Every structure is written in structure tokens, then in C-alpha cells.
mmCIF file of C-alpha atoms in Angstrom:
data_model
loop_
_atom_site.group_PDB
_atom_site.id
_atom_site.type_symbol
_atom_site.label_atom_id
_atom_site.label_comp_id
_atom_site.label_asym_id
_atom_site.label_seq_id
_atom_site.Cartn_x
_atom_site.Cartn_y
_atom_site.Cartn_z
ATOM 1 C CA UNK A 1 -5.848 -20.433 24.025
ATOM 2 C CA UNK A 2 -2.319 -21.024 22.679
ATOM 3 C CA UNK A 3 1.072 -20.665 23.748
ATOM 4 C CA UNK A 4 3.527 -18.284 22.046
ATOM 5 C CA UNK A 5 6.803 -16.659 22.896
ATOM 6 C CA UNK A 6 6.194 -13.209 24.816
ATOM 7 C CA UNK A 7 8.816 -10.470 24.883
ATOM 8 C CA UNK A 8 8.982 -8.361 27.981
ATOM 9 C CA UNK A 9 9.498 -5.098 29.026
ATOM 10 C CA UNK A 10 8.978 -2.186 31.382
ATOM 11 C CA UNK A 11 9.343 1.603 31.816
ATOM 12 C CA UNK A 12 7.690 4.777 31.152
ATOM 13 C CA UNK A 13 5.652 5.115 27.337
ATOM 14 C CA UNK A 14 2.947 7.238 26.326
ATOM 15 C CA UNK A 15 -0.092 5.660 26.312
ATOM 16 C CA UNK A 16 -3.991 5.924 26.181
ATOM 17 C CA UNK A 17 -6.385 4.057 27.199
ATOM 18 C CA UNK A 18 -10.645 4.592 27.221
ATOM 19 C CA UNK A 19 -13.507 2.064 27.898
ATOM 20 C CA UNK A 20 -12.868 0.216 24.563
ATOM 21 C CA UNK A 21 -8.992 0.486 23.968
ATOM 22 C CA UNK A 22 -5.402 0.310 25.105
ATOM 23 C CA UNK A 23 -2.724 2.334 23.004
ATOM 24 C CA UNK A 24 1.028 1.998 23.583
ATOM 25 C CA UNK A 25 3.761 3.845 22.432
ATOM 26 C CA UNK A 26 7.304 2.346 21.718
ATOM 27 C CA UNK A 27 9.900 4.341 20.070
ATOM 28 C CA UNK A 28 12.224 3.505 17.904
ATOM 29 C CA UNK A 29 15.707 4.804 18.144
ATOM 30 C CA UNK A 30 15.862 8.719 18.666
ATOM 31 C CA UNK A 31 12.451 8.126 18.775
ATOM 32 C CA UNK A 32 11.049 9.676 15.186
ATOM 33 C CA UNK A 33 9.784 6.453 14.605
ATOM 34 C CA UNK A 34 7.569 4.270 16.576
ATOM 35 C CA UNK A 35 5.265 1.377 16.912
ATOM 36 C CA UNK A 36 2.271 1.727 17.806
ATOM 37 C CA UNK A 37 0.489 -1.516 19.599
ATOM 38 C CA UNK A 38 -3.722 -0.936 20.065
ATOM 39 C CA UNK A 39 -5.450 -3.779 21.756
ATOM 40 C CA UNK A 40 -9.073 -3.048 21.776
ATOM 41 C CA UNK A 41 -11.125 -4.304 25.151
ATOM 42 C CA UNK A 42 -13.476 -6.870 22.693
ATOM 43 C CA UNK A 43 -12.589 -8.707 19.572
ATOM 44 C CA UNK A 44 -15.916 -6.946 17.994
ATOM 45 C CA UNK A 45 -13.922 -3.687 18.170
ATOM 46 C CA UNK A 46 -11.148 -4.948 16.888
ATOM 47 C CA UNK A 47 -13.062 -4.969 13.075
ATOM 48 C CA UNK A 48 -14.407 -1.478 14.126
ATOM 49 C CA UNK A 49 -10.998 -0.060 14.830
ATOM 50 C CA UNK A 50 -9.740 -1.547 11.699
ATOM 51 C CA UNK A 51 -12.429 -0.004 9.774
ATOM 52 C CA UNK A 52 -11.638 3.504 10.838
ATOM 53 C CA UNK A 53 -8.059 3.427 11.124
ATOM 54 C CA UNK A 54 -6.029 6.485 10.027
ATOM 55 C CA UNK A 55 -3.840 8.809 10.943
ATOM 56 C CA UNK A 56 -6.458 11.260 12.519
ATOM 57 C CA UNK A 57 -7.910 8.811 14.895
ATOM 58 C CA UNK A 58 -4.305 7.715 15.992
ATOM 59 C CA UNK A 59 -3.471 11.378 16.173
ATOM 60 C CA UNK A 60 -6.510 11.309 18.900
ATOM 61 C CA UNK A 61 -5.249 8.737 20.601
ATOM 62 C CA UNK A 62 -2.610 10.354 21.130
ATOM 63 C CA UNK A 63 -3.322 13.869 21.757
ATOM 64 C CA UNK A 64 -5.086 12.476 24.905
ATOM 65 C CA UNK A 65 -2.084 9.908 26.400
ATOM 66 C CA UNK A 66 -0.098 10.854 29.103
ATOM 67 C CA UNK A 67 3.587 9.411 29.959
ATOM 68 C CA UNK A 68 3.117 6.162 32.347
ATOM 69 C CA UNK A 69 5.212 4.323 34.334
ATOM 70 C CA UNK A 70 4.918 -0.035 33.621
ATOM 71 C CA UNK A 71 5.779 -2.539 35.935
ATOM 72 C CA UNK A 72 5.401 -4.981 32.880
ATOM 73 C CA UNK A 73 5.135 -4.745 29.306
ATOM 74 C CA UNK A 74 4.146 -8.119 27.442
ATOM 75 C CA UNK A 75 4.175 -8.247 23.540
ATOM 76 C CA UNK A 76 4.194 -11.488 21.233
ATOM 77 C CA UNK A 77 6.840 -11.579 18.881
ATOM 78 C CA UNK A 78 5.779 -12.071 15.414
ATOM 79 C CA UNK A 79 6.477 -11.891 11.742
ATOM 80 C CA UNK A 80 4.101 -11.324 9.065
ATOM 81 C CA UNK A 81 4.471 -11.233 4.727
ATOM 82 C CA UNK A 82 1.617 -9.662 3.025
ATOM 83 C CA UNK A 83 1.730 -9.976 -0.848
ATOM 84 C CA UNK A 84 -0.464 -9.903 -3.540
ATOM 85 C CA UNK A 85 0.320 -11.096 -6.687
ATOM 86 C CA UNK A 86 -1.464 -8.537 -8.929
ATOM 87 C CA UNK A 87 -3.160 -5.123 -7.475
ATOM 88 C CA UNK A 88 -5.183 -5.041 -10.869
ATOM 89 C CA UNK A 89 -8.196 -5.101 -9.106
ATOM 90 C CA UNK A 90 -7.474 -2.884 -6.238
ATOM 91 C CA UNK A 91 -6.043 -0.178 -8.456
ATOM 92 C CA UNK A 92 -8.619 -0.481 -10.831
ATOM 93 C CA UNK A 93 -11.600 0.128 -7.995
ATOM 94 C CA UNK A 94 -8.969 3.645 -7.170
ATOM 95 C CA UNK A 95 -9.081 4.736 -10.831
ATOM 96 C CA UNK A 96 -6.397 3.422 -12.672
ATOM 97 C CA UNK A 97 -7.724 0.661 -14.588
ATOM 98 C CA UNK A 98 -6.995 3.572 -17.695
ATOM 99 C CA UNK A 99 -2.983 2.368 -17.405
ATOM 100 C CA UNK A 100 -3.918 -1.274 -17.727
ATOM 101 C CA UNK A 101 -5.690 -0.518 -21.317
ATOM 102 C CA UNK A 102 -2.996 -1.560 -24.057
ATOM 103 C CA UNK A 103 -4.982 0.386 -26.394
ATOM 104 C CA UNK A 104 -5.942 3.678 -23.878
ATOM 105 C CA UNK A 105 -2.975 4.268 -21.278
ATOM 106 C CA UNK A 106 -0.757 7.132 -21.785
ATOM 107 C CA UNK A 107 3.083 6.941 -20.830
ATOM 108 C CA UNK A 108 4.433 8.938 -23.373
ATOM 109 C CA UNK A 109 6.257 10.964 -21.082
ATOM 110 C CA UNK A 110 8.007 7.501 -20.308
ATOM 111 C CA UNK A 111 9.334 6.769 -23.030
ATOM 112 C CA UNK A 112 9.124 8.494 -26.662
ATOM 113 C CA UNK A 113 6.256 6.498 -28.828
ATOM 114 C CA UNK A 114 6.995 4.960 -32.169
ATOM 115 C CA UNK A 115 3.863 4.887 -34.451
ATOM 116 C CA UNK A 116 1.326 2.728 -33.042
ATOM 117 C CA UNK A 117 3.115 1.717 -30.047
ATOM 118 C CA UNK A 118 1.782 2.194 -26.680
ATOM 119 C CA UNK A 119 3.122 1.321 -23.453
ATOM 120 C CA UNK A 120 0.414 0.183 -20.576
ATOM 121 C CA UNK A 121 1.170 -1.785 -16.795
ATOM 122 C CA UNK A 122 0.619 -5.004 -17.146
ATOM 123 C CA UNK A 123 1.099 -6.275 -13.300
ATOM 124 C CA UNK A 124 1.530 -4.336 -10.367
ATOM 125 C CA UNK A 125 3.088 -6.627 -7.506
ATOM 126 C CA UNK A 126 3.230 -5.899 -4.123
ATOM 127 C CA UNK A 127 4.986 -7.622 -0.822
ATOM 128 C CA UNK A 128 5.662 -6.120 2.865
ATOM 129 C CA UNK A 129 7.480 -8.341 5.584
ATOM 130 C CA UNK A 130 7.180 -7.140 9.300
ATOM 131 C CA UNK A 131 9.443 -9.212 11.846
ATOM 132 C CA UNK A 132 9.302 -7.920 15.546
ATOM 133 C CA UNK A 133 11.673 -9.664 17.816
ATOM 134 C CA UNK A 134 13.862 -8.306 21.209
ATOM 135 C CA UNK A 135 16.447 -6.854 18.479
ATOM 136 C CA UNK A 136 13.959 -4.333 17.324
ATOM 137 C CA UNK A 137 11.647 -4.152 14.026
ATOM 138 C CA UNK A 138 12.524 -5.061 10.756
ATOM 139 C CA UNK A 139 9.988 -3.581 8.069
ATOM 140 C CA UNK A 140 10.107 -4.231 4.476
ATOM 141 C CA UNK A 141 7.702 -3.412 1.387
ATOM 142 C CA UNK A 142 8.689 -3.726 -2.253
ATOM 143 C CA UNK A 143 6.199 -2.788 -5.317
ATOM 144 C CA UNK A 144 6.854 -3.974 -8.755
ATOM 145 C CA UNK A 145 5.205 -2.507 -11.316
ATOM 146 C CA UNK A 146 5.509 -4.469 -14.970
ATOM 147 C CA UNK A 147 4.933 -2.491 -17.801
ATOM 148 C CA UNK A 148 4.220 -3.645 -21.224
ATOM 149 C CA UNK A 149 5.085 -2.712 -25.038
ATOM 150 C CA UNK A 150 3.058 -3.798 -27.374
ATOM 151 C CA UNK A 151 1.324 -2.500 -30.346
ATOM 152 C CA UNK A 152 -1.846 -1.326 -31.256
ATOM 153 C CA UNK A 153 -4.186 -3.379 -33.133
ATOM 154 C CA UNK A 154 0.131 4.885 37.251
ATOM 155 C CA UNK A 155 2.202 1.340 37.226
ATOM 156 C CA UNK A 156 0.387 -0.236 34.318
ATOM 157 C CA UNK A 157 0.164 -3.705 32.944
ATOM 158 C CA UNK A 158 0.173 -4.276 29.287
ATOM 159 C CA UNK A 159 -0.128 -7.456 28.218
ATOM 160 C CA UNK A 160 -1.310 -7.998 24.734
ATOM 161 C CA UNK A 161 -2.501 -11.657 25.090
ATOM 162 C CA UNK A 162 -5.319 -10.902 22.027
ATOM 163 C CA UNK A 163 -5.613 -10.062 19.040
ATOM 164 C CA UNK A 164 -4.226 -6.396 18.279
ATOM 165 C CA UNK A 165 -3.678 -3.520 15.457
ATOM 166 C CA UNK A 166 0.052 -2.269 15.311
ATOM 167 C CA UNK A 167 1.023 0.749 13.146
ATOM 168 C CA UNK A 168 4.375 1.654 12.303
ATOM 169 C CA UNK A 169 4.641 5.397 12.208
ATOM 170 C CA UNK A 170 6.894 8.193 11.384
ATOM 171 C CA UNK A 171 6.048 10.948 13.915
ATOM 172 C CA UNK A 172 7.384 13.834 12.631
ATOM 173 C CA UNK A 173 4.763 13.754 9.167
ATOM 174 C CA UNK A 174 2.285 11.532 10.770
ATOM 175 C CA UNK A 175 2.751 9.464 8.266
ATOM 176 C CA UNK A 176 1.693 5.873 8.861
ATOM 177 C CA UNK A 177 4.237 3.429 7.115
ATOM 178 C CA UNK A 178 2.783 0.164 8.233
ATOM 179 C CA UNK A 179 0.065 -1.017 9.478
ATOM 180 C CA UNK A 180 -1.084 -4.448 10.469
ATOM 181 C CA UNK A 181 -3.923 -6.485 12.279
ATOM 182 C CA UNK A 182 -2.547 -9.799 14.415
ATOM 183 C CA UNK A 183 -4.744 -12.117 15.029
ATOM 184 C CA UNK A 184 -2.447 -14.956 15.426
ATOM 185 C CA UNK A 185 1.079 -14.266 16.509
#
């Protein structure tokens, strides 16, 4: 148990809600974009829901909420920072190690090639900031990518007083933008 600061609120959001979770809707704006706030019923199905997390099972979510009127709305506020300080790995596991390889990556269409020259990445960097307070959502994300020369040689309660997933969506693709697990606020 801990105490943290809890932002409050009331009025009517779409939401869904089965024996295992709780979704809430809260628009942003003209309402386009949105955060989404799921707080599963167990903190086992809070790994399970993170596991499966996309776009289609929020779309199902959805697709089954109705409109409902709170009496109370209760959110921590909370900033997070993700970064990584090289996504070798990661990109390497999706295919791309080939753009790492001084002596096999192809970016011709970069930059013309001189002789033996060859341009490759050499660090991908990556960084996103989420900061939810009473003023709204701030969202940030930056990717560097370093390349190298070198030649070759009903009135509802919902409290979210656990941990929760929040996704940061743009409604009118679907697209999720980001996406974010909060264990402690």
C-alpha cells in the first residue's frame, strides 16, 4: 500500500467492463484522440493483457462498451521516460541486423557511394516521456538513428488504485501511439 496523488473526475465515458477487466475511455480534445486506462480485476492478468495487447483486442473492448454515467473517476497522476540506449538488439531479432553490417548494408539511395565506401547505422536510440497531470497529457518519443561512413576493408466507480495498462490512441486509424504498463505511479 502507498500513498500517491489521485486526480478526480466524473461524467459520462465509454467504457467496458467483463469478469477480468475495466476499460475507460477519456478523450482528448475534439475527441480524435484518447487515453485509454485498462485495469484488469487480478495482477496475474495484468501480464496476460500485456501479452496480447493490440489494436484488435482494444478494438473489442470497445465495440462492446456502452456510454456510462460516473459518480467518481479516480486516476494517479504519473510520468514515465522509457529509453534505450541502443535498439541493436531489438532491431536485429525484427530483421535488420543487415543495416548494422559496415561491410553488407545498402544505403546507396542515401547518399551516392564513392569506391569502397559504404554507409551502415551504427546506433539507433530511442526515448518516449508520458506525463499525465489535471492539465491533460503530454506525450513525447524521439528516435535517433546514427549512421556511419566508413570504408571497406449505471453510476460507476472507477478507481484505478492498481496497477494498470494505458494506451494512447488515435481513433480515427486505430492507430495506437503509446502504450504503457504502470505499476508504480
Amino acid at each position: 500500500t502507498k500513498q500517491i496523488y489521485m486526480m478526480n473526475n466524473s461524467g459520462s465515458y465509454q467504457y467496458y467492463s467483463d469478469t477480468t477487466i475495466k476499460c475507460i475511455r477519456l478523450p482528448y480534445g475534439r475527441g480524435k484522440i484518447a487515453m485509454y486506462i485498462c485495469l484488469p480485476d487480478t495482477l496475474d492478468y495484468l501480464d496476460t493483457i500485456t501479452n496480447i495487447s493490440s489494436p484488435t483486442v482494444l478494438n473489442n473492448y470497445f465495440i462492446n462498451s456502452r456510454v456510462t454515467e460516473f459518480d467518481e473517476i479516480k486516476i494517479p497522476k504519473f510520468k514515465i521516460a522509457y529509453g534505450a540506449k541502443n535498439l541493436y538488439n531489438v532491431l536485429k531479432k525484427l530483421g535488420m541486423g543487415i543495416a548494422f553490417d559496415p561491410m553488407n548494408a545498402d544505403f546507396s539511395n542515401i547518399r551516392p557511394i564513392n569506391g569502397s565506401e559504404t554507409i551502415f547505422i551504427q546506433k539507433v536510440a530511442h526515448k518516449a516521456i508520458i506525463d499525465v497531470n489535471e492539465e491533460g497529457t503530454e506525450a513525447a518519443a524521439v528516435t535517433s538513428v546514427e549512421l556511419g561512413l566508413t570504408y571497406v576493408s449505471e453510476k460507476y466507480k472507477f478507481i484505478v488504485n492498481r496497477p494498470f495498462i494505458f494506451y494512447i490512441r488515435d481513433d480515427r486509424t486505430g492507430t495506437i501511439l503509446f502504450m504503457g504498463k504502470i505499476i508504480d505511479p
